[in-house]
Coordinates of C-alpha atoms and ligand atoms in Angstrom, one line a residue:
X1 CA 39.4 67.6 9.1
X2 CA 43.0 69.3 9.0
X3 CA 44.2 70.7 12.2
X4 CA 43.7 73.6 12.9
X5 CA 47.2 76.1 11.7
X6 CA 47.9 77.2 15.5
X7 CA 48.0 73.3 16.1
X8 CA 50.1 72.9 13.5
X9 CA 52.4 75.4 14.7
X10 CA 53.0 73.9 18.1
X11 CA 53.7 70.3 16.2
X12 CA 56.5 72.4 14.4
X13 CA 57.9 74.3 17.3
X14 CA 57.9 70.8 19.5
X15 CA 59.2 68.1 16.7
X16 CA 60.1 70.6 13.5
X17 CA 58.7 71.4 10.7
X18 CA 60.3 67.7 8.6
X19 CA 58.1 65.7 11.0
X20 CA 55.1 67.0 10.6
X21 CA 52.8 65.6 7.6
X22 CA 49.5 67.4 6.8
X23 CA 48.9 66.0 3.1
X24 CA 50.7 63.2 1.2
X25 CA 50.7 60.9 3.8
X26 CA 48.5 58.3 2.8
X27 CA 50.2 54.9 3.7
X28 CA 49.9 56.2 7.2
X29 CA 46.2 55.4 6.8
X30 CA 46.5 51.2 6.6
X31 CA 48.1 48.5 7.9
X32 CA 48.4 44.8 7.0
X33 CA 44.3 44.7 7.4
X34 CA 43.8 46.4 4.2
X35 CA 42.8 43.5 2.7
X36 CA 39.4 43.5 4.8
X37 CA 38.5 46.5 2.7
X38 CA 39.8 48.5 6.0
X39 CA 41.5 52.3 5.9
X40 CA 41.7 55.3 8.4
X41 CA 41.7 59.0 8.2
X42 CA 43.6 61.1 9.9
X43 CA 44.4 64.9 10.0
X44 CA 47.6 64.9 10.4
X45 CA 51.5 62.4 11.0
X46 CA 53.7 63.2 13.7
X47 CA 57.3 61.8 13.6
X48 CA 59.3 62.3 16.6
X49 CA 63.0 61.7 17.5
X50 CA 62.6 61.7 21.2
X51 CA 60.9 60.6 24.3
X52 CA 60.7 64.3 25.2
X53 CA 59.0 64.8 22.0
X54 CA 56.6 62.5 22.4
X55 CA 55.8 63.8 25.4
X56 CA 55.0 67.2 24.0
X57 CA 52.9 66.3 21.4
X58 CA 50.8 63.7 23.8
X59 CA 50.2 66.3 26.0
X60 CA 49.2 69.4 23.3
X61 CA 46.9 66.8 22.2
X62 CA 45.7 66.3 25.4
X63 CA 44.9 69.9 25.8
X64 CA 43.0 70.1 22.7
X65 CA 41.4 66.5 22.8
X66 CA 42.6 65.1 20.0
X67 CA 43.0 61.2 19.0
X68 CA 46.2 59.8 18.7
X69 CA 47.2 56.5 17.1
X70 CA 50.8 55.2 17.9
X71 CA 52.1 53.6 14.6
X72 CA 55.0 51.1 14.2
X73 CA 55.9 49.2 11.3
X74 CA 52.4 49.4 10.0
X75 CA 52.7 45.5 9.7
X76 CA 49.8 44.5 11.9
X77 CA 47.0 42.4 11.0
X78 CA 44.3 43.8 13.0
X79 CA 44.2 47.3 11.7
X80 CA 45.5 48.4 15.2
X81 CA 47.5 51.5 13.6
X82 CA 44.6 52.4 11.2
X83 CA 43.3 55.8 12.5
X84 CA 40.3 57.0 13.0
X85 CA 40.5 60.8 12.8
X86 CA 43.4 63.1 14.8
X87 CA 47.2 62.4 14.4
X88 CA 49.3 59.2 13.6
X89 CA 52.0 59.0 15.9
X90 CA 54.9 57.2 14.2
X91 CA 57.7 56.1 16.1
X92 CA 60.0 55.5 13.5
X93 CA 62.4 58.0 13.9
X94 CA 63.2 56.6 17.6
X95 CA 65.4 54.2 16.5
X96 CA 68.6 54.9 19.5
X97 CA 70.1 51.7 20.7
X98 CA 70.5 53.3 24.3
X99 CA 72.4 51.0 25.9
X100 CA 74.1 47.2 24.9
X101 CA 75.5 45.3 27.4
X102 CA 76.6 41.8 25.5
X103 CA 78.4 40.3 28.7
X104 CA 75.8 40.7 30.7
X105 CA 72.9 39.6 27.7
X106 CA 70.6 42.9 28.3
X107 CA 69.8 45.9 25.5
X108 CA 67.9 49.1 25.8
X109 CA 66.6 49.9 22.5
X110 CA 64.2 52.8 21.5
X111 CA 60.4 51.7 20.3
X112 CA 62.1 52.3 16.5
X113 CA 64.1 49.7 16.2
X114 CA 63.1 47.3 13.4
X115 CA 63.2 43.9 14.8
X116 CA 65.5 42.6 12.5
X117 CA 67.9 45.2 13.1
X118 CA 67.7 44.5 17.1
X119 CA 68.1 40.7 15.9
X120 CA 71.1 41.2 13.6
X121 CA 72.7 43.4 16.2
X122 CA 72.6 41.0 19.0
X123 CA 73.9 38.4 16.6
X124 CA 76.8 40.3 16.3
X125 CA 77.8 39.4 20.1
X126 CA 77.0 36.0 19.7
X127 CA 73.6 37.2 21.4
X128 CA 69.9 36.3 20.4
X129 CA 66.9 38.0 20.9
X130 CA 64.6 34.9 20.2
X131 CA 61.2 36.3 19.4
X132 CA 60.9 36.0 15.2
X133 CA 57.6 37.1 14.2
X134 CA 57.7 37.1 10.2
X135 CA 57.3 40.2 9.1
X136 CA 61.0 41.4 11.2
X137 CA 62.2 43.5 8.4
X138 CA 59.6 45.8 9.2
X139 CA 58.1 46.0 12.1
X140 CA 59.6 47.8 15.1
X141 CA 60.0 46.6 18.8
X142 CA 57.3 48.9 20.0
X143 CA 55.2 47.4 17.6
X144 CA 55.9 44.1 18.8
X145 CA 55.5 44.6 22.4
X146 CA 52.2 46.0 21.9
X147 CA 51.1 43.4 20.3
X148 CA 53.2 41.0 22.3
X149 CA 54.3 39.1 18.8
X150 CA 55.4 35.7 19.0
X151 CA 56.7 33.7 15.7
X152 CA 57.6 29.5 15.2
X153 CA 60.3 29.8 18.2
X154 CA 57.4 30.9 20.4
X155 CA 56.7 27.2 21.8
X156 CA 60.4 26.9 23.4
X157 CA 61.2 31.1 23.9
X158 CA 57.8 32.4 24.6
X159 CA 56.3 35.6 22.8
X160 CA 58.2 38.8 23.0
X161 CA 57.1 40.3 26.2
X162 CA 59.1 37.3 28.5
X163 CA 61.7 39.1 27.1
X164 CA 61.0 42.7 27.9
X165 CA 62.5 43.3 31.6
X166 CA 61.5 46.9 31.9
X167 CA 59.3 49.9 29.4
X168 CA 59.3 53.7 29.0
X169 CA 56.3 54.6 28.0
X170 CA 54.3 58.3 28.0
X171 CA 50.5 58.2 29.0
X172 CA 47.9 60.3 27.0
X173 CA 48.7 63.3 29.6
X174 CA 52.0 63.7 28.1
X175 CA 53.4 62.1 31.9
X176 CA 56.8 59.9 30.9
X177 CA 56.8 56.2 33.3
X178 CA 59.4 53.5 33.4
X179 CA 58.1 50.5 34.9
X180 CA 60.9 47.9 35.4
X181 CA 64.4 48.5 33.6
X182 CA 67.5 46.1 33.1
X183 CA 66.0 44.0 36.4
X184 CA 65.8 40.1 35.8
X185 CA 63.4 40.1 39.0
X186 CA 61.1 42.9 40.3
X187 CA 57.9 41.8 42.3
X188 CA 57.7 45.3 44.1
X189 CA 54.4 46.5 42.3
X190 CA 51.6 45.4 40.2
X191 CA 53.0 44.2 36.7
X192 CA 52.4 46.9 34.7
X193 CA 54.9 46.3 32.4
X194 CA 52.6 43.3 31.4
X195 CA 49.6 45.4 31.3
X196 CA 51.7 47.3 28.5
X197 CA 52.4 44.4 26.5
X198 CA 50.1 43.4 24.2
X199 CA 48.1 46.8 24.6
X200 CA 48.3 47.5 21.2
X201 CA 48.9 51.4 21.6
X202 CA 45.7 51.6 23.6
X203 CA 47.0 52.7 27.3
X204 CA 50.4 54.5 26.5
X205 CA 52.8 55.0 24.2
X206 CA 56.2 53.2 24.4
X207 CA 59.0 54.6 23.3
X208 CA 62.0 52.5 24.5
X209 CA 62.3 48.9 26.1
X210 CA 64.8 47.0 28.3
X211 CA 65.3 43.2 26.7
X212 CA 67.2 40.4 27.9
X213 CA 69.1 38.1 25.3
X214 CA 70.8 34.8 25.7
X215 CA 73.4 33.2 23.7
X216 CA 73.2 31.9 19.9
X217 CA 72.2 28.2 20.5
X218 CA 74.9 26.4 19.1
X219 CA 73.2 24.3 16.3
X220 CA 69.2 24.5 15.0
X221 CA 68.3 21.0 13.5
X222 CA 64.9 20.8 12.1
X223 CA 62.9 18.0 11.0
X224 CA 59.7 17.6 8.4
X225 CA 57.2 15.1 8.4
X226 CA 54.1 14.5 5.9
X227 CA 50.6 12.7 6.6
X228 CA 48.3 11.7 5.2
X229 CA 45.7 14.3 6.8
X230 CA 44.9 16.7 9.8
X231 CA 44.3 13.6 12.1
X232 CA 47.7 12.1 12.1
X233 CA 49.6 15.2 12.1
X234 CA 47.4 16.4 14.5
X235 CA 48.6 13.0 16.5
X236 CA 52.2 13.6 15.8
X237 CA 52.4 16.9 17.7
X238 CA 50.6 15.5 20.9
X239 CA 53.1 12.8 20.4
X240 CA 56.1 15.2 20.6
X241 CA 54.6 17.2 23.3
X242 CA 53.1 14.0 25.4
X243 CA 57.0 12.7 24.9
X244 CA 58.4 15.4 26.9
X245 CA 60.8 16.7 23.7
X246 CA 61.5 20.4 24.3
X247 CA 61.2 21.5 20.7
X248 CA 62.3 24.5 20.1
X249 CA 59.4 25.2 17.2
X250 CA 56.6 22.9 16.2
X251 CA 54.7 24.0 13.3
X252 CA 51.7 22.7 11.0
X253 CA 50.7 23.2 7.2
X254 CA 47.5 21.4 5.9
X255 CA 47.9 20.1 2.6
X256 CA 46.4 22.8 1.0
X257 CA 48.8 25.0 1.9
X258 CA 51.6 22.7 1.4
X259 CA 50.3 22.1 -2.3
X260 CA 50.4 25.8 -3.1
X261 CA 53.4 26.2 -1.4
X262 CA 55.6 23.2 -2.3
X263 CA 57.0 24.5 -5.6
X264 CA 59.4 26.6 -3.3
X265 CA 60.7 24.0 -1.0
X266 CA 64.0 23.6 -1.0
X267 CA 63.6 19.2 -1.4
X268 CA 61.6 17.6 -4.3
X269 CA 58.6 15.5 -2.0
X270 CA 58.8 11.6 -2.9
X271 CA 54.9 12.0 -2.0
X272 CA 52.1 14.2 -3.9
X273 CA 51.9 16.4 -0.7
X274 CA 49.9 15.9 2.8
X275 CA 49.9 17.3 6.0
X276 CA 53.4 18.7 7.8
X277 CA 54.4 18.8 10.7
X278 CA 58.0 20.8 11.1
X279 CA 59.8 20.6 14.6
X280 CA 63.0 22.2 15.3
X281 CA 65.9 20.7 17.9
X282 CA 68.3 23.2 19.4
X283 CA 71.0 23.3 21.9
X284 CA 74.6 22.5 21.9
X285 CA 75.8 20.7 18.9
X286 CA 75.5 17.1 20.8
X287 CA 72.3 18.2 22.4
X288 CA 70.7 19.3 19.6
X289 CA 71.6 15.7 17.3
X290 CA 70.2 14.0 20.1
X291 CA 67.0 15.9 20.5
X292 CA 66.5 15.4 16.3
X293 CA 66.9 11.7 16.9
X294 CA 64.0 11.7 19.2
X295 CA 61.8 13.9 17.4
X296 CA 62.0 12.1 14.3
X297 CA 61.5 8.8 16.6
X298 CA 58.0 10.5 18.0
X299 CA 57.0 11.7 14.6
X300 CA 57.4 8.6 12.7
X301 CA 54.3 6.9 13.7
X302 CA 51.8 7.2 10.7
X303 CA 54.2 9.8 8.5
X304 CA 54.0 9.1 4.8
X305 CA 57.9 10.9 4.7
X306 CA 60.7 12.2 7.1
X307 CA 63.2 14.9 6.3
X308 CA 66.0 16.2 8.2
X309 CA 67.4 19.4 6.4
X310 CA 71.3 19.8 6.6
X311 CA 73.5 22.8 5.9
X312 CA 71.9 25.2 3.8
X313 CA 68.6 24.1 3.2
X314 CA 68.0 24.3 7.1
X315 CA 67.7 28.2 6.6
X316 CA 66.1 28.1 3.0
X317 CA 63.3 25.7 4.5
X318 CA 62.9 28.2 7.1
X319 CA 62.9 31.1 4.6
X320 CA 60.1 28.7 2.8
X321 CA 58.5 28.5 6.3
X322 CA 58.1 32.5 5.8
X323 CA 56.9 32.2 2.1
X324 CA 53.6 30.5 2.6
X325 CA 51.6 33.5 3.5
X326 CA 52.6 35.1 0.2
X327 CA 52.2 31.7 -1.7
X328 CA 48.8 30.9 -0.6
X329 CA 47.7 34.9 -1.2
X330 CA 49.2 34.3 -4.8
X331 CA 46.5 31.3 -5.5
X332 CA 43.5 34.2 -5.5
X333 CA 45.1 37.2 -5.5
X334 CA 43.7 37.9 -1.9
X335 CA 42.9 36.1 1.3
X336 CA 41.8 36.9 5.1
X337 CA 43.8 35.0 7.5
X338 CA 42.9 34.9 11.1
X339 CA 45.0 34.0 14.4
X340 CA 42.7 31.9 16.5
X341 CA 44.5 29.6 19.3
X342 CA 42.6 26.4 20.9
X343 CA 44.3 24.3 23.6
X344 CA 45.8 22.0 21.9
X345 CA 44.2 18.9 22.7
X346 CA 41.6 21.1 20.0
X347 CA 43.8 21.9 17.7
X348 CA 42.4 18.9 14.6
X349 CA 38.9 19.8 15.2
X350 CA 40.1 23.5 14.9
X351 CA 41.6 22.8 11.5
X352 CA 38.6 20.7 10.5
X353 CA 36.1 22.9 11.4
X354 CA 37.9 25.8 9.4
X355 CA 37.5 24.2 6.3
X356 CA 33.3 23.3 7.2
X357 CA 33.0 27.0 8.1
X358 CA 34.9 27.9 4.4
X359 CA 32.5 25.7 2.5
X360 CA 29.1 27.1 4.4
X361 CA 30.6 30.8 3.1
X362 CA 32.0 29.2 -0.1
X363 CA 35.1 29.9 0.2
X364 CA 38.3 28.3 -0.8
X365 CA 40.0 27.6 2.6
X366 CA 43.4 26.6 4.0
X367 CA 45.5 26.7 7.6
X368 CA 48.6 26.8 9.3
X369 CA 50.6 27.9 12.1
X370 CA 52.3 27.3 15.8
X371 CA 50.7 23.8 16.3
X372 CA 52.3 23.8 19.9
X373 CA 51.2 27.0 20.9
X374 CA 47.2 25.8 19.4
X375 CA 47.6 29.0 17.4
X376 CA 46.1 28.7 13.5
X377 CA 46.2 30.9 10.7
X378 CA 43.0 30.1 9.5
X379 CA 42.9 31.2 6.0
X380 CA 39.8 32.4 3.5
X381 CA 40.7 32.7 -0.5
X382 CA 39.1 35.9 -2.1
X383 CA 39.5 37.9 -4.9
X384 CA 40.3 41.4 -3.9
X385 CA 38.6 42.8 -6.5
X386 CA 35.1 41.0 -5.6
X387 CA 33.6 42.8 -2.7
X388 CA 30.7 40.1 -2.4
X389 CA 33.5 37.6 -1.8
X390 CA 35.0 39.9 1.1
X391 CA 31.4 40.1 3.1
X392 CA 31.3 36.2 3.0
X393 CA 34.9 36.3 4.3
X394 CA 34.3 38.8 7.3
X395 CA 31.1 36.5 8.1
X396 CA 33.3 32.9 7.9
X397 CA 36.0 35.0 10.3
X398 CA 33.0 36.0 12.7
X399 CA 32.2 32.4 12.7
X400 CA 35.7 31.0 13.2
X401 CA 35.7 33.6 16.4
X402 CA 32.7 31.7 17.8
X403 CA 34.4 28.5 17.1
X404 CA 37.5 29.6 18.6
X405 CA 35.7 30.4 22.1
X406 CA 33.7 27.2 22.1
X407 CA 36.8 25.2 22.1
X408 CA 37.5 27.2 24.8
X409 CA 40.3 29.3 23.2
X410 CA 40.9 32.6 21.7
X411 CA 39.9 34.7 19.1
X412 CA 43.5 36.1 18.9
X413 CA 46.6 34.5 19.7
X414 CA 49.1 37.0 18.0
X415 CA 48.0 39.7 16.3
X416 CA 45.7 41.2 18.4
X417 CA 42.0 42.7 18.7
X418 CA 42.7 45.9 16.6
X419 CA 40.2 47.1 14.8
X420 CA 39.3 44.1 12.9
X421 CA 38.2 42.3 15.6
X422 CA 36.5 45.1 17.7
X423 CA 33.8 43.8 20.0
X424 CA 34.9 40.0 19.8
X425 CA 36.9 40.0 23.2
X426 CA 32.9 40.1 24.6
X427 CA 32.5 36.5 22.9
X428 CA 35.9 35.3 25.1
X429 CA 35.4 37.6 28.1
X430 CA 32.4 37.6 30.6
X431 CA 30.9 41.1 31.9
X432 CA 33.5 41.1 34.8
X433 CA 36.8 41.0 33.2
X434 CA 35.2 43.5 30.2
X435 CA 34.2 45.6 33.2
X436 CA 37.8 45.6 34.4
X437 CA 39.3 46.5 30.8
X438 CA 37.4 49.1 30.3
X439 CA 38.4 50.7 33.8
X440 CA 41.9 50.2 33.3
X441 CA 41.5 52.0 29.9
X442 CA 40.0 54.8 31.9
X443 CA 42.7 55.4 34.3
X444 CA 45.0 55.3 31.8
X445 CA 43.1 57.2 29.0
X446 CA 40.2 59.0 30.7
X447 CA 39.8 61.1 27.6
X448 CA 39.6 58.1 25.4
X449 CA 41.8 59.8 23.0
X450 CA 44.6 57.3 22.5
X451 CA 43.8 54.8 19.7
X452 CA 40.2 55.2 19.6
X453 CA 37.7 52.4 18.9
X454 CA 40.3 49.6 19.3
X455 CA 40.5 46.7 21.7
X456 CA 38.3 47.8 24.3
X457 CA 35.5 49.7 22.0
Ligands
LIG1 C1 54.2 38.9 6.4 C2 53.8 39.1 7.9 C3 54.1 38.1 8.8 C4 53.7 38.3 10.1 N1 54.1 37.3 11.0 C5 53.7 37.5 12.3 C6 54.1 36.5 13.3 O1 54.7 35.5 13.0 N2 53.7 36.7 14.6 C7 53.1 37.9 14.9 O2 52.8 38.0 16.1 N3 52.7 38.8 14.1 C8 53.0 38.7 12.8 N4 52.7 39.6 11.9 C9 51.9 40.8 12.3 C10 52.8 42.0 12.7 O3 54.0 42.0 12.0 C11 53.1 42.1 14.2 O4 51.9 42.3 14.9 C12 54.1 43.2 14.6 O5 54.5 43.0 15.9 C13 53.5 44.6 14.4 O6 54.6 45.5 14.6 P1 54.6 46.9 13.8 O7 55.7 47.7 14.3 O8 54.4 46.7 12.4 O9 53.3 47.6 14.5 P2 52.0 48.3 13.8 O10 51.3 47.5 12.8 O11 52.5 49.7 13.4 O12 51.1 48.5 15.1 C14 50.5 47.4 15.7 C15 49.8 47.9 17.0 O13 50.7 48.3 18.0 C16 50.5 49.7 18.3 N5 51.9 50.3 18.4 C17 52.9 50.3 17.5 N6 54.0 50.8 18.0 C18 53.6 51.3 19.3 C19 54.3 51.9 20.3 N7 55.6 52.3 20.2 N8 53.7 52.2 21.5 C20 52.4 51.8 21.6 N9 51.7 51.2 20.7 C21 52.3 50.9 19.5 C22 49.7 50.3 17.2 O14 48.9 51.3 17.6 C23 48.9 49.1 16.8 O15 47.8 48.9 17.6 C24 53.0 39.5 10.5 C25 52.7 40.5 9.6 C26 53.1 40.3 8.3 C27 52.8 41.4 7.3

C-alpha cells in the first residue's frame, strides 16, 4: 500500500525530496536470500545522510506505526533486509569517516561505509581492520555489526563485534544512544553494545561505530593440504588446534567443492582432488616462517599433498578461497547454502551427515567453511528455475537445523536468523532464554515496528 501523500511529505521535508523512493525501487525488496524463492514489499525507501535524519524519520514512523527495515549492503543471506510492508531504511548515504586516529589504532566510521572501503582505508596507515567477510565490496559496517560477520580470519581475530569499542544507534522512538565510544575498557553498564551486535536491525538502528585496528601483520603464509576424505581432514584440523598453533585462518573444502572449484586454483593438483584443509600463519616475517613450519608438520599426517603458496599466488589462492561460492552455484545454476556451526570435536559427522540429509531430499550436496570456528556452509544444488527442487531444499535446510542443535551447535553461525530461518532459534533456545528475547525486543521495540517478523518472530 503506498503511503499515504502527507507521509510522504514529511519524508521530503525531513530527508528531501532525492531520498525518498515511492516506485522503481525494486532491488530494495531482496537480499542475498532470493534464491529461497524469498522477496518483500514495501511502500516506500528512505535514504538518509544523517544521524539526525534518521532520527526523524524513526520517529514520524513511530507516530504513524509504520514498519521499518534498516538495509545495508543488501548482501545478507538470511533475508534480514527483505521487508515486509512500510519503509526500507537504507543507510547508504551515511558513509562519513568521522574520525581516524592511525597512531592511536581506533576509527569512527558511519553505518555506510562499505567494508572494503573501511579495510582499504586503514591499510593506508599500515592499519587493519581484521574482520573479512566475503562479500566486502558490498556490504556496509552497519550491516556487519548487525549481523556480527566474521570471514576465514575469524579463528585468530574473532568476528567483527570484538572489534567495535563503542555504537550510535537510534531506537524505534526516534531517541539517538551511544553506548561505549573510542574506550578499549568500559564495564560501567550492562553490555549493550553487544546486545546491538548481531541484532540484525531488530532493536535499533545504527548509524555509526567506534572500531579499534591493529597493525598490518608483517607477512601471511598460508599452507594447503589434500586427503583423502572428510575423516582425515577432519583429523588434521584437531591436530592443528590440539598442537597449540595459533593459526590465523583454518578453513575446509570437501571434495566436491574442490572438484568444482579447482579449475581456478592458482597450482595444477598432482592428485585428482580430495578434501582441503587451508591454514594461514601470520606475524612478523620470522614468526610467521616459523609458525608455517609447524603447521605443515601438524598437517602432514595422512595428507595426499602439501602446498605452501609464495608471492603472488598467496593472494590469488585466497581470491580462489572467495570464488567457491560462485563456482559451486555455477554447477546447477542455483544452490541454498546454510551457516550451521557444531563444536568442533563435531565438525566430520557435521559434514557427513550433510551429504545423508542431501541424498534423503535428492539433492546434489557439497560443504565448506571456518573449520576452526565448527562453522559449515552446508550447500544444496538446485535449479532455480524448478520450484519442486526448492521445497526439497527448504525441507533438507530444516533438517540440517535439527542436526545442527543435536550436535549441540547452532543453526547460524554467521549470517544470522533473518527471515529464512524465522522460528528455528526455538529448536536452539529453551522457553527461558526465548522468554528473555522477546522482552528485550519489547523494551526496545514495544511497537514491534522495526524489522518485523525477523529473529524473534
Ligand atoms: C558472496 C558473499 C559472501 C559472503 N560471505 C560472508 C562471510 O564470509 N561471513 C559472513 O558473516 N557473511 C557473509 N556474507 C553475508 C553478508 O555479506 C553479511 O551478513 C554482511 O555483513 C551483511 O551486510 P550488509 O551491509 O549487506 O547488510 P544487509 O544484508 O543489508 O542487512 C543484513 C541485516 O542487518 C540489518 N542491518 C543492516 N544495516 C543495519 C544498520 N545500519 N542498523 C541496523 N541494522 C542493520 C538488516 O536489517 C538485516 O537484518 C556473504 C554474502 C555474500 C553475498
Amino acid at each position: 500500500m503506498p503511503i499515504s501523500s502527507r507521509l510522504r511529505d514529511t519524508f521530503v521535508d525531513l530527508v528531501g525530496g532525492d531520498a525518498v523512493l515511492t516506485t522503481g525501487f525494486g532491488g530494495y525488496l531482496t537480499d542475498e536470500a532470493q534464491t529461497s524463492g524469498l522477496r518483500g514489499h514495501a511502500d516506500a525507501v528512505v535514504l538518509p545522510r544523517t544521524t539526525t535524519e534518521v532520527a526523524g524519520v524513526l520517529r514520524a514512523c513511530y507516530e504513524h506505526e509504520l514498519a521499518v527495515t534498516p538495509r545495508g549492503g543488501g548482501t545478507g543471506y538470511s533475508g534480514g533486509a527483505i521487508p515486509r510492508g512500510g519503509i526500507v531504511l537504507g543507510l547508504e548515504r551515511m558513509t562519513k569517516v568521522r574520525s581516524f586516529d592511525p597512531l592511536l589504532w581506533r576509527i569512527q566510521v558511519e553505518a555506510g561505509v562499505r567494508t572494503q572501503a573501511l579495510r582499504n582505508l586503514a591499510r593506508e596507515s599500515g592499519l587493519l581492520f581484521p574482520p573479512d567477510p566475503g562479500a566486502a565490496e558490498s556490504s556496509q559496517i552497519g550491516g556487519n555489526i548487525a549481523t556480527n560477520a566474521g570471514g576465514p580470519h575469524t579463528f585468530k581475530y574473532g568476528a567483527t563485534g570484538r572489534w567495535v569499542t563503542g555504537l550510535e544507534a537510534v531506537l524505534p522512538s526516534g531517541d539517538v544512544v551511544e553506548v561505549g565510544g573510542p574506550l578499549r575498557k568500559d564495564v560501567a553498564g550492562y553490555d549493550l553494545k553487544s546486545l546491538l551486535v548481531g541484532s540484525e536491525g531488530t532493536l535499533a538502528v545504527i548509524t555509526s561505530a567506534w572500531l579499534s585496528l591493529i597493525p598490518v601483520p608483517e607477512a601471511a603464509l598460508p599452507v594447503v593440504a589434500l586427503y583423502p576424505g572428510s575423516r582425515e581432514g577432519c583429523a588434521a584440523i584437531e591436530a592443528v588446534i590440539g598442537s597449540g598453533l595459533q593459526a590465523a585462518a583454518l578453513e575446509f573444502l570437501d571434495e566436491r567443492v574442490v572438484g568444482a572449484a579447482k579449475a581456478g586454483l592458482p597450482r595444477r593438483l598432482a592428485s585428482a582432488g580430495g578434501f582441503m584443509v587451508i591454514a594461514e600463519a601470520d606475524g612478523s616475517v620470522e614468526d610467521a616462517h616459523r609458525l608455517r613450519d609447524d603447521l605443515l608438520d601438524a598437517l602432514s599426517e595422512d595428507a595426499k599433498e602439501l602446498w605452501a603458496p609464495e608471492g603472488s599466488e598467496i593472494a590469488a589462492l585466497w581470491r580462489w578461497r572467495e570464488s567457491v561460492s560462485g563456482a559451486v552455484t555455477a554447477q546447477r545454476g542455483g544452490k541454498l547454502s546454510e551457516d550451521i556451526a557444531v563444536p568442533i570435536g563435531r565438525l566430520q559427522e557435521a559434514i557427513d551427515q550433510t551429504v545423508v540429509i542431501g541424498r534423503r531430499h535428492r539433492l546434489e550436496t557439497c560443504s565448506w567453511g571456518h573449520a576452526g570456528d565448527g562453522n559449515l556452509h552446508s550447500t544444496f544444488l538446485i535449479d532455480p528455475a524448478d520450484p519442486e527442487e526448492l521445497d526439497r531444499a527448504n525441507a533438507a535446510s530444516k533438517d540440517l537445523f535439527a542436526l545442527a542443535t543435536n550436535l549441540g551447535g547452532t543453526v547460524s553461525g554467521e549470517h544470522g536468523i533473518g527471515l529464512l530461518k524465522a522460528g528455528q532459534l526455538r529448536l536452539q533456545w529453551g522457553e527461558s532464554a526465548i522468554g528473555l528475547h522477546e522482552a528485550i525486543k519489547e523494551v526496545f521495540d514495544p511497537k514491534r515496528l522495526l524489522n518485523p517478523g525477523k529473529k524473534v518472530p
